[in-house]
Coordinates of C-alpha atoms and ligand atoms in Angstrom, one line a residue:
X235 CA 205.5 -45.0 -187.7
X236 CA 206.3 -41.4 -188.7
X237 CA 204.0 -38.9 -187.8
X238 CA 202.3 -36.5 -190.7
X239 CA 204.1 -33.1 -190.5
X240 CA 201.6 -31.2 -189.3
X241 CA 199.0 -33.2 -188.3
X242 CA 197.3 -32.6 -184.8
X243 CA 196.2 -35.4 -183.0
X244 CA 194.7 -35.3 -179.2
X245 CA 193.6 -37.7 -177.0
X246 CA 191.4 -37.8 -173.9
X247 CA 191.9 -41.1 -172.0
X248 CA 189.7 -41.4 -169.4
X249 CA 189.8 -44.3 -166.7
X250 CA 186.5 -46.3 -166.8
X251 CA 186.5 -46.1 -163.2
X252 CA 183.0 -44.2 -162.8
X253 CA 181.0 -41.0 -163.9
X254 CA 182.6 -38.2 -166.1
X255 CA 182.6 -35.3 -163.5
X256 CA 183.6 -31.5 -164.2
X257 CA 186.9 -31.9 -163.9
X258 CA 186.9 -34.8 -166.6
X259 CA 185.0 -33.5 -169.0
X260 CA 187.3 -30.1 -168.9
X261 CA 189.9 -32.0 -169.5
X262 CA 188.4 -33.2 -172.5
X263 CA 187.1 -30.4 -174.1
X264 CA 190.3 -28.6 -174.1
X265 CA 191.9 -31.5 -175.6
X266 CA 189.0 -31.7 -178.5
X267 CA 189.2 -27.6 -178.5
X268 CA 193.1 -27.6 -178.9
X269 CA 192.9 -30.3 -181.8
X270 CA 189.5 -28.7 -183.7
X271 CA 190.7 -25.6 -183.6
X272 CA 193.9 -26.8 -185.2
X273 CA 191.9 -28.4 -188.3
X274 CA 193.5 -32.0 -185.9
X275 CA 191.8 -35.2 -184.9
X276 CA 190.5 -35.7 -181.4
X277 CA 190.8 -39.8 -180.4
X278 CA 189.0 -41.1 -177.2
X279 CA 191.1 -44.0 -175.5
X280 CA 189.4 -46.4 -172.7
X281 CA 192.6 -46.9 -169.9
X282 CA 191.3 -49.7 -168.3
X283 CA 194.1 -51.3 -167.6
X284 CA 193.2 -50.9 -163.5
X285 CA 190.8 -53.9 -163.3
X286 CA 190.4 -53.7 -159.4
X287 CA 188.9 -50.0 -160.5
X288 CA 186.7 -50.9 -163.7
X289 CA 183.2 -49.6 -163.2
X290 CA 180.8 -51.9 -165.7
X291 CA 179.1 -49.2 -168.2
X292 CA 181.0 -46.6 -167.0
X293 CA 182.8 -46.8 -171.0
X294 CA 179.3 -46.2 -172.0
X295 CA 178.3 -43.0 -169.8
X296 CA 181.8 -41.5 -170.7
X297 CA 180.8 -42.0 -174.1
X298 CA 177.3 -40.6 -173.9
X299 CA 178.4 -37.7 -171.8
X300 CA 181.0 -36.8 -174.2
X301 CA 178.2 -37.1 -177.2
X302 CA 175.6 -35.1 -174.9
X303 CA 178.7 -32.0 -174.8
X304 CA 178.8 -31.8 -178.1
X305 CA 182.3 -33.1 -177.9
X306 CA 182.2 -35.8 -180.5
X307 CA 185.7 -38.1 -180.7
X308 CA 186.8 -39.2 -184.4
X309 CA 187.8 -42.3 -183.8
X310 CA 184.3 -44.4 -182.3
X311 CA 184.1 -46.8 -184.6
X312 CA 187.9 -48.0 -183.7
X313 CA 188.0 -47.1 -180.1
X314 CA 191.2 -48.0 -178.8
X315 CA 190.9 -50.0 -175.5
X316 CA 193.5 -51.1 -173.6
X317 CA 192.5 -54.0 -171.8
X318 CA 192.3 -55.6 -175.5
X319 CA 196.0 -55.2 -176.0
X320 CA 197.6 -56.8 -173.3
X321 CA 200.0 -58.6 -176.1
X322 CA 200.9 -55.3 -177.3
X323 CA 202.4 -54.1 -174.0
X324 CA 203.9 -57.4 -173.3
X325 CA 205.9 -57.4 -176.6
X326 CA 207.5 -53.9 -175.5
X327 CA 207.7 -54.7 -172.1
X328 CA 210.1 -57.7 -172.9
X329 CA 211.5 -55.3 -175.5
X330 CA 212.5 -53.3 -172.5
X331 CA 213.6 -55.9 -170.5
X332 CA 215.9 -57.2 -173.7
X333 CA 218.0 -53.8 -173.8
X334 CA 218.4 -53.9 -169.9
X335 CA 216.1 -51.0 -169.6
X336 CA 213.5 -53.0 -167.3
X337 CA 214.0 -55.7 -165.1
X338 CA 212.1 -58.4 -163.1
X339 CA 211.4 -58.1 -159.8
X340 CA 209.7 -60.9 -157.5
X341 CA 209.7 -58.6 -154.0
X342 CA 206.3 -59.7 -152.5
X343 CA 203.9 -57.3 -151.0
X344 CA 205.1 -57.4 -147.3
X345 CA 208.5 -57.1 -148.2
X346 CA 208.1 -53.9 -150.3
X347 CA 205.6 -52.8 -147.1
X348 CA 208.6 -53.6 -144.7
X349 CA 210.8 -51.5 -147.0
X350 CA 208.2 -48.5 -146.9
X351 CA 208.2 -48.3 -143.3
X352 CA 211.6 -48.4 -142.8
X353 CA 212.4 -45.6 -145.0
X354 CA 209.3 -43.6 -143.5
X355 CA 211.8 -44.3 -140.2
X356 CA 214.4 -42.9 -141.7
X357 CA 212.8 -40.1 -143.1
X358 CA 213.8 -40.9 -146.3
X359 CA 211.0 -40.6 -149.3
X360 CA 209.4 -43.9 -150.0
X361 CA 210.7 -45.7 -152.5
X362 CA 211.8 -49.3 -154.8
X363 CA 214.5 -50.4 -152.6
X364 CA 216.1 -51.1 -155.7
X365 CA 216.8 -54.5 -154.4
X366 CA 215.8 -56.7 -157.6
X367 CA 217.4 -54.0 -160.0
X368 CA 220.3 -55.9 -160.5
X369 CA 219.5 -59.7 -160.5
X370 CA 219.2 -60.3 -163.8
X371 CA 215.6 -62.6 -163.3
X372 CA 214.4 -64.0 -166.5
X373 CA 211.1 -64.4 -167.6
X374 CA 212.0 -68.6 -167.7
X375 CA 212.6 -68.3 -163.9
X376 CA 209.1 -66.8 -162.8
X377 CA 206.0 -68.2 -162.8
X378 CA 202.7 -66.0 -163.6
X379 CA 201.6 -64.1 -161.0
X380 CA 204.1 -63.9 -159.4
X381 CA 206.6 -61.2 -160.4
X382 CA 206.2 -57.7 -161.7
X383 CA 208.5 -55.8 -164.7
X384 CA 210.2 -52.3 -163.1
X385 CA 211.7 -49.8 -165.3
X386 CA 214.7 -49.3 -164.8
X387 CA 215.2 -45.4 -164.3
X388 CA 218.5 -44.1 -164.7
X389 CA 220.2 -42.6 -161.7
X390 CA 221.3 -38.5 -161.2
X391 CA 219.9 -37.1 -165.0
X392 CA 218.2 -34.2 -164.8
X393 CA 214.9 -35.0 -166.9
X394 CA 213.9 -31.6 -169.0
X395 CA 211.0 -30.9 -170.7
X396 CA 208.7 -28.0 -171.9
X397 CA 205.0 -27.6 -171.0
X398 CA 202.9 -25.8 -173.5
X399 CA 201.2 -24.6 -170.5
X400 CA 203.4 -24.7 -167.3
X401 CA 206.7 -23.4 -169.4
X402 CA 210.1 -25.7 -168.8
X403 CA 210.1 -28.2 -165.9
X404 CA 212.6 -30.5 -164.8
X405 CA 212.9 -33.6 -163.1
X406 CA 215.7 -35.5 -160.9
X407 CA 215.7 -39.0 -162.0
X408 CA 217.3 -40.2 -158.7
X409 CA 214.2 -39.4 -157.1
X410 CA 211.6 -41.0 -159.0
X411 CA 210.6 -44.4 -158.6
X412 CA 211.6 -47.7 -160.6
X413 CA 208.0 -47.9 -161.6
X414 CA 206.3 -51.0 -162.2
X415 CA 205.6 -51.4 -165.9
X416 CA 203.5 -55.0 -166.0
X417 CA 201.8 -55.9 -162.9
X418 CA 201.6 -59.2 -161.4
X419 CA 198.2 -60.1 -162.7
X420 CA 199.9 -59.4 -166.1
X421 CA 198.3 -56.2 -167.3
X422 CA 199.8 -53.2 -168.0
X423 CA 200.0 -49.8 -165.6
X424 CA 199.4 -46.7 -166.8
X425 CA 202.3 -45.6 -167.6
X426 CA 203.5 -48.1 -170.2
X427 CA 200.2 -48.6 -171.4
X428 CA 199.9 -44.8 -172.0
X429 CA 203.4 -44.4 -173.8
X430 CA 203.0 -47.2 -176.0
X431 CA 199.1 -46.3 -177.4
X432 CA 200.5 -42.2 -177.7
X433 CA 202.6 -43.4 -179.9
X434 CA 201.1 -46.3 -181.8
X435 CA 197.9 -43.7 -182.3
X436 CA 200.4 -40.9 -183.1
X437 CA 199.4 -38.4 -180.8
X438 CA 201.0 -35.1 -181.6
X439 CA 199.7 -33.2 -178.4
X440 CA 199.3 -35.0 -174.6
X441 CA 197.1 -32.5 -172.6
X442 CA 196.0 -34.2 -169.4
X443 CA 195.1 -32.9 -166.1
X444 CA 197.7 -31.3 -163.7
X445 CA 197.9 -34.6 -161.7
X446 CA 199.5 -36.3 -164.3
X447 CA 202.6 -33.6 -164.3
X448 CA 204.8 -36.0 -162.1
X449 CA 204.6 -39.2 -164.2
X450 CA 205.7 -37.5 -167.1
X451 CA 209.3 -37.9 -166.8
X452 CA 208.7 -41.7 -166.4
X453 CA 207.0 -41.3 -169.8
X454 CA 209.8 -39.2 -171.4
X455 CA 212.5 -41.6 -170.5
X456 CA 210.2 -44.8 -171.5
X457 CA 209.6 -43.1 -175.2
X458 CA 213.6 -42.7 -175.1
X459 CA 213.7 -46.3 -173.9
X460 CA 211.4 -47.6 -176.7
X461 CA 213.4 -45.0 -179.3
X462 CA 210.1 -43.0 -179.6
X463 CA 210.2 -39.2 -180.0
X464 CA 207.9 -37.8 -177.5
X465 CA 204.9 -35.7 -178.2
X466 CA 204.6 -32.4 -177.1
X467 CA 203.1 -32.2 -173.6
X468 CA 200.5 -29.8 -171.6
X469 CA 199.1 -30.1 -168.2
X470 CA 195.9 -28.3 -167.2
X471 CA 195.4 -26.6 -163.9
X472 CA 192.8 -28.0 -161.5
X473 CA 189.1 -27.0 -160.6
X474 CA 188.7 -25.3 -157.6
X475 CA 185.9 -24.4 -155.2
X476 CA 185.4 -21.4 -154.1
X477 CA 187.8 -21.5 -150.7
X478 CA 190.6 -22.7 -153.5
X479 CA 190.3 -26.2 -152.6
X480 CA 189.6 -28.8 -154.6
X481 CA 186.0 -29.2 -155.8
X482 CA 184.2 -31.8 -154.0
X483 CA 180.5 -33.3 -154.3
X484 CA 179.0 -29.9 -152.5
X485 CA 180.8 -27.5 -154.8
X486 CA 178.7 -29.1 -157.3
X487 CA 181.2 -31.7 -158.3
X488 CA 178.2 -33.7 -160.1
X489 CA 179.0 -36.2 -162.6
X490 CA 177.6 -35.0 -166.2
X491 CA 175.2 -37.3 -166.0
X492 CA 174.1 -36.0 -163.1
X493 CA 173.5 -32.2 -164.8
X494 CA 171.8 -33.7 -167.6
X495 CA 169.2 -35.4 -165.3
X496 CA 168.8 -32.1 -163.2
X497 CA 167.9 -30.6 -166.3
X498 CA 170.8 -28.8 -167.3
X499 CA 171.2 -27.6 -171.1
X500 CA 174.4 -29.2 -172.3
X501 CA 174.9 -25.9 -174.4
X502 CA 175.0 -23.7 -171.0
X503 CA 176.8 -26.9 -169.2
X504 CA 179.9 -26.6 -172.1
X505 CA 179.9 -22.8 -172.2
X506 CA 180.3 -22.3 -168.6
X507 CA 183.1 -25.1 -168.7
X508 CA 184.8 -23.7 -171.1
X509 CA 185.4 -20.9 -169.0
X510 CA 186.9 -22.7 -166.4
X511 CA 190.7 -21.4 -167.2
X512 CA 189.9 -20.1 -170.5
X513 CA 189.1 -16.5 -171.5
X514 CA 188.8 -15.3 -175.6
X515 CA 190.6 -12.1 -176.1
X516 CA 187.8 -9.7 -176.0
X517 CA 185.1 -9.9 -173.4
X518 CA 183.0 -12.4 -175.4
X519 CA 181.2 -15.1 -172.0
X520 CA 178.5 -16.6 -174.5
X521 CA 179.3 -19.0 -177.1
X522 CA 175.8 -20.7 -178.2
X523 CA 177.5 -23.4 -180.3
X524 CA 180.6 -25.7 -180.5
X525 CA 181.7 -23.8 -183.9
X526 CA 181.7 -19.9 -182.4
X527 CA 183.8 -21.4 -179.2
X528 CA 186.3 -23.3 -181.8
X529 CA 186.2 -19.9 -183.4
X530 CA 187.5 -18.1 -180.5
X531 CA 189.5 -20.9 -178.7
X532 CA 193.5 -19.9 -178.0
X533 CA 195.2 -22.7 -176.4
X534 CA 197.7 -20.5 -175.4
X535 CA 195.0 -18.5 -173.3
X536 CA 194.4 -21.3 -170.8
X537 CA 195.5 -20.0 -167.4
X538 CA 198.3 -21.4 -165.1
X539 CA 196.5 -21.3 -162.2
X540 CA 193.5 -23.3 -160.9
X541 CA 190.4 -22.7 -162.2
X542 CA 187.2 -21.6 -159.9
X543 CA 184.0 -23.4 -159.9
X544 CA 180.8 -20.5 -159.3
X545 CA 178.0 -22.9 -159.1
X546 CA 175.6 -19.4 -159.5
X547 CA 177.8 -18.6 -162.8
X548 CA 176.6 -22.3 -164.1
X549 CA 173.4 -21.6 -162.5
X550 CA 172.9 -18.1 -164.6
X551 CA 173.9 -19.6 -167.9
X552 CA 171.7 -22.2 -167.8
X553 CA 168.7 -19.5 -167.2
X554 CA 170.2 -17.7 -169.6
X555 CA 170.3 -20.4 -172.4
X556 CA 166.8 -21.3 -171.2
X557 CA 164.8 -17.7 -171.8
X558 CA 167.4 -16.1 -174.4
X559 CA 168.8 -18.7 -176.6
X560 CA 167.0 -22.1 -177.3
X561 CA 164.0 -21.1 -180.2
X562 CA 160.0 -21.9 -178.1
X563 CA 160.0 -24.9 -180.3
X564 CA 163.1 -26.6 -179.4
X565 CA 163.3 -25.9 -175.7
X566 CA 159.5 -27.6 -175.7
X567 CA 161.2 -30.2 -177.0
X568 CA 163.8 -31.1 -174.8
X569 CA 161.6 -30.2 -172.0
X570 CA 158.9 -33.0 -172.2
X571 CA 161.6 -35.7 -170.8
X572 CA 160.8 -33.5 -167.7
X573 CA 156.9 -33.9 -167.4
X574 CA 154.9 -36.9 -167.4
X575 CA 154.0 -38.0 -170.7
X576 CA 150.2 -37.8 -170.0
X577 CA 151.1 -34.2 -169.8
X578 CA 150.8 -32.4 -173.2
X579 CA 153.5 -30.0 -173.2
X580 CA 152.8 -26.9 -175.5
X581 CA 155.0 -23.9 -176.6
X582 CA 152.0 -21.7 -174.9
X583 CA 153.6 -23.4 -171.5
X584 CA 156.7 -23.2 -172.0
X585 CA 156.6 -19.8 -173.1
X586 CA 154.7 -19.0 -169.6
X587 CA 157.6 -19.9 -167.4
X588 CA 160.6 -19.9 -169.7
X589 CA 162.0 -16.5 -168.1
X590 CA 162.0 -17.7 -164.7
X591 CA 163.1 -21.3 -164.6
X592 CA 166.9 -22.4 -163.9
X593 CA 166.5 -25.9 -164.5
X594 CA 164.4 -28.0 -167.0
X595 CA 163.7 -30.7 -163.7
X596 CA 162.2 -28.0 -162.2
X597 CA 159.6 -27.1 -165.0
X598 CA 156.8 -29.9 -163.9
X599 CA 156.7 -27.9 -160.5
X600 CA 155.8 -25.0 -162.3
X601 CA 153.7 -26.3 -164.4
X602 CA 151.5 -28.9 -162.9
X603 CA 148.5 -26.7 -162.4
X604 CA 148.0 -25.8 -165.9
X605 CA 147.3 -30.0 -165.5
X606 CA 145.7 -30.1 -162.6
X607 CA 143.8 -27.1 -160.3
X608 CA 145.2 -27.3 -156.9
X609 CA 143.2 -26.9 -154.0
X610 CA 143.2 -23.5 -152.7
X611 CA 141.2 -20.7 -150.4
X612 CA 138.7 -18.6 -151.1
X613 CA 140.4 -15.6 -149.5
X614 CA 143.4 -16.0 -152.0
X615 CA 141.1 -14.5 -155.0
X616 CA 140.9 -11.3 -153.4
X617 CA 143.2 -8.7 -154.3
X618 CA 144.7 -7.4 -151.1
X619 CA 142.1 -6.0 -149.0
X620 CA 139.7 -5.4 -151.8
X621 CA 136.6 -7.5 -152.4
X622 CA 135.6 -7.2 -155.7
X623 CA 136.7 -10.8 -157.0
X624 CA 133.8 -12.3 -157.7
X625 CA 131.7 -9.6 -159.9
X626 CA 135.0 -9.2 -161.9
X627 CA 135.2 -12.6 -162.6
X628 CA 131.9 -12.6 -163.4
X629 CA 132.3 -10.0 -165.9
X630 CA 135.2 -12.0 -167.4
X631 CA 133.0 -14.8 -167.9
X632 CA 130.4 -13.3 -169.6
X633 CA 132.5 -11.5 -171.8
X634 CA 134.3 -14.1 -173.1
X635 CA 132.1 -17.6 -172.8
X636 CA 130.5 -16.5 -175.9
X637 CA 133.7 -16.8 -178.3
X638 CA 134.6 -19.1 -180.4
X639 CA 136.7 -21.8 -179.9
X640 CA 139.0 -21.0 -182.5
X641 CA 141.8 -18.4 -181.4
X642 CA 140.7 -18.5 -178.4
X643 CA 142.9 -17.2 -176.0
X644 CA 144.0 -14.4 -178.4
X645 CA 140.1 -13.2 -178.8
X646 CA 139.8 -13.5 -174.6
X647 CA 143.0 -11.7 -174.1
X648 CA 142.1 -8.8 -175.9
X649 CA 138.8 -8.6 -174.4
X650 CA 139.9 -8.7 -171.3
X651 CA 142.4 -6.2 -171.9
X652 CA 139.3 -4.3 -173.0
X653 CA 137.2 -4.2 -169.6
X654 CA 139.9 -4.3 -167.5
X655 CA 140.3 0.0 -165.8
X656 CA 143.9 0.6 -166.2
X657 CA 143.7 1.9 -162.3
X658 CA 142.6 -1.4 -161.1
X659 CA 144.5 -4.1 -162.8
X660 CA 145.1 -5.7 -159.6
X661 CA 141.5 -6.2 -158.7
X662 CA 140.4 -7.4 -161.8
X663 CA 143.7 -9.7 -163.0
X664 CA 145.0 -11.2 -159.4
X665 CA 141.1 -13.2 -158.7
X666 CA 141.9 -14.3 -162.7
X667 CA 144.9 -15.3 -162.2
X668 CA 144.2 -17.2 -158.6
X669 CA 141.4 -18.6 -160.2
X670 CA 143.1 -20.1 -163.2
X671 CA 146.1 -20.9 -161.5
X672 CA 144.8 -22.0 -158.2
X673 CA 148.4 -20.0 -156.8
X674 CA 149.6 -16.9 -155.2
X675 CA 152.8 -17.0 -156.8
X676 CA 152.3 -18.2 -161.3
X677 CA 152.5 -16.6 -164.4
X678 CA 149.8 -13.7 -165.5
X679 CA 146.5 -14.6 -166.2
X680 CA 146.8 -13.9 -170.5
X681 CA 150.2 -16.7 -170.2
X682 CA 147.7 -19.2 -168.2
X683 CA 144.6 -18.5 -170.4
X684 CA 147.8 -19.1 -173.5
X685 CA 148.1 -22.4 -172.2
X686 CA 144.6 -23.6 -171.1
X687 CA 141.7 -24.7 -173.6
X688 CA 138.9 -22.3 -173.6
X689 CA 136.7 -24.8 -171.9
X690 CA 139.2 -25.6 -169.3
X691 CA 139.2 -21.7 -168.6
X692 CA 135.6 -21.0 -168.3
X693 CA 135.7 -23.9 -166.0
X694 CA 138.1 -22.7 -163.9
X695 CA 136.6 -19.2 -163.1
X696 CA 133.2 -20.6 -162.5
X697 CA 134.9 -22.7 -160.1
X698 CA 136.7 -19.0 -158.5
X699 CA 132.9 -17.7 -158.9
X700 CA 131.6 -20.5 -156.8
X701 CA 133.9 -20.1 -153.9
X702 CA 132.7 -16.7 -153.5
Ligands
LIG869 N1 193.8 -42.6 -167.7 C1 194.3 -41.4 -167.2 C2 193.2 -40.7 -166.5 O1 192.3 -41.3 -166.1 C3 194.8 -40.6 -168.4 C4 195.9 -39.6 -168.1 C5 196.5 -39.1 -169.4 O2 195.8 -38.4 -170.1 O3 197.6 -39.5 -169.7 O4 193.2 -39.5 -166.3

């Protein structure tokens, strides 16, 4: 199968073996960015060839996670499993095994454990003793289950390639394992698996996390095995926390899930990701869509070393997308998942507490007392140590009881705004805003009275009025 000239093709080919967390879904945004910025395909691929690892719907979250990001594979209506194509890797496997470039081995499990801790002794790197490399086992002398297909790696080459990222890197075959190709319960590993599907699905460009950098010379000599020619390889750098370790749970190692529930925006979730090893040229931080970050993307800006995760970076974006970027209307929208449904979320709310929330699962908080009044003390109404409260509130009521129902809260507002002495806003608006708020701490009195019906207003400052 010849490759198109020219045609970019990338894959992300993730391990259903739980949730998409940061470090994942970086992965995999370079690899769509590198391939859409390129005019290329971007493929998703399900590796589950570990079954002791599988995690049931875990295919599904990756899936939905990936969608939620904006980062949308090509291929989802022929999503290449592997678990589906055990045949596949079996035919090249005995391939392999055919040209001598693989071989049976039948070593059990205490055996090869025994080996281990000998070597360990010695001091010696653990490794295949090498013991079956030679026996020339057929498949007609083993019965299921019972053996397992090695490559054979060649011994003293120097194993060369060139990282797109890392620059040229070499390898000394003598010390890498005669990896295991087909395990005993007859699936593939990793590594065969993976070789076989990059080619079979053509990929042009392999960019996979840092941890992968040591298998790749078993892959480059098993695409020379097969008479494959390789793609060209990249790996990315890790994610850090902030002491340059890696990122655990309580660096905010969530899964993406996990953001989306906390009421992360998946616009601010992708920018700030993005940024994770990645600068554009000029000094551009906010890309509001997928296009203006395709727009800017330079594969060949992505940084060498590790990348740091700033949870108050994340944490900033997200407040930022929250009161700058998202319209009134749609960010009312996405908001409601957030609030019970009795609640009836209105732009007038939203707009209220927009500017000072960092999280959408923190809006019903904020919001529940334009819902319900909470309890709360007489002595809160008054303005420091002034005690004017209740005449002013008095004067507010009378003023505006009488309008009509229509435009309401723009007809209060501006009378209010009309009796109010400009040298003693604070007696006049903090008992209005305690009263309609039922808190020390909320949004001005005009953003409640926005939000409230006019009836539910004059009810709640002659409920102020009769704590006085
Ligand atoms: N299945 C591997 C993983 O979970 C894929 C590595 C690769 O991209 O080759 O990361």
């Amino acid at each position: 199968m010849l490759l198109c000239p020219g045609m970019i093709k990338t894959r992300f080919a993730p391990s259903p073996t739980g949730e998409l967390h940061i470090g994942g879904v970086r992965s995999a945004l370079f690899v769509y960015l590198f391939a859409k910025s390129k005019g290329g395909d971007f493929l998703l691929r399900i590796d589950d060839t570990d079954r002791e690892r599988y995690v049931e719907g875990s295919v599904e979250r990756i899936i939905e996670s990936l969608n939620w990001l904006g980062i949308v594979p090509d291929n989802l209506d022929n999503l290449v499993v592997q678990s589906e194509r055990k045949e596949l890797y079996h035919k090249y496997a005995k391939q392999l095994l055919d040209q001598g470039d693989a071989y049976i081995c039948t070593c059990s499990k205490e055996q090869l454990e025994k080996d281990k801790e000998e070597q360990v002794a010695n001091k010696l790197p653990p490794m295949y003793s090498g013991r079956c490399r030679e026996s020339n086992i057929r498949l007609e002398d083993v019965k299921e289950g019972e053996y397992v297909i090695r490559m054979k790696m060649p011994k003293g080459e120097i194993i060369k390639f060139h990282d797109l990222i890392r620059g040229d890197i070499e390898f000394d075959s003598s010390l890498i394992d005669d990896q295991v190709l087909i395990k005993s319960d007859g699936f593939p590993t990793y590594h065969l698996a993976t070789v076989i599907d990059d080619h079979l699905m053509e990929i042009s460009h392999i960019i996979r996390a840092e941890e992968w950098l040591s298998s790749t010379p078993k892959h480059l000599v098993l695409f020379r095995m097969l008479g494959w020619e390789a793609p060209e390889i990249a790996h990315l750098s890790q994610v850090l926390n902030k002491d340059k370790k890696k990122l655990s749970k309580r660096d905010g190692a969530a899964s993406v899930i996990e953001y989306k529930k906390l009421g992360f925006l998946p616009e601010a979730l992708r920018n700030f990701i993005v940024l994770l090893g990645w600068h554009p040229k000029d000094e551009t931080e906010v890309f509001e869509t997928m296009d203006s970050i395709i727009g800017a993307f330079e594969f060949e800006r992505i940084q060498k070393a590790g990348a740091v995760f700033d949870m108050d970076k994340l944490n900033w974006f997200n407040r930022h997308y929250i009161a700058n970027v998202l319209s009134l209307e749609e960010l009312t929208e996405r908001a409601r998942e957030f609030v019970p449904s009795e609640w009836s979320l209105t732009q007038e709310i939203m707009a209220s507490v927009r500017s000072r929330l960092d999280k959408l699962s923190d809006l019903k908080e904020m919001i529940s007392f334009f819902f319900e009044l909470p309890e709360y003390a007489a002595d809160d109404l008054y303005w420091k140590e002034t005690k004017t409260a209740k005449e002013n509130l008095e004067a507010v009521l009378e003023k505006i009881s009488a309008l009509p129902e229509s435009g309401f809260s723009k007809t209060a507002i501006e009378e209010i705004n009309g009796i109010v002495p400009s040298d003693k806003k604070g007696e006049w608006l903090w008992p209005l805003r305690v009263a309609l708020s039922g808190k020390r701490v909320s949004p001005s009195p005009f953003e409640i009275i926005a939000g409230l019906s006019k009836e539910e207003t004059l009810r709640r400052i002659r409920l102020g009025i009769e704590k006085l």
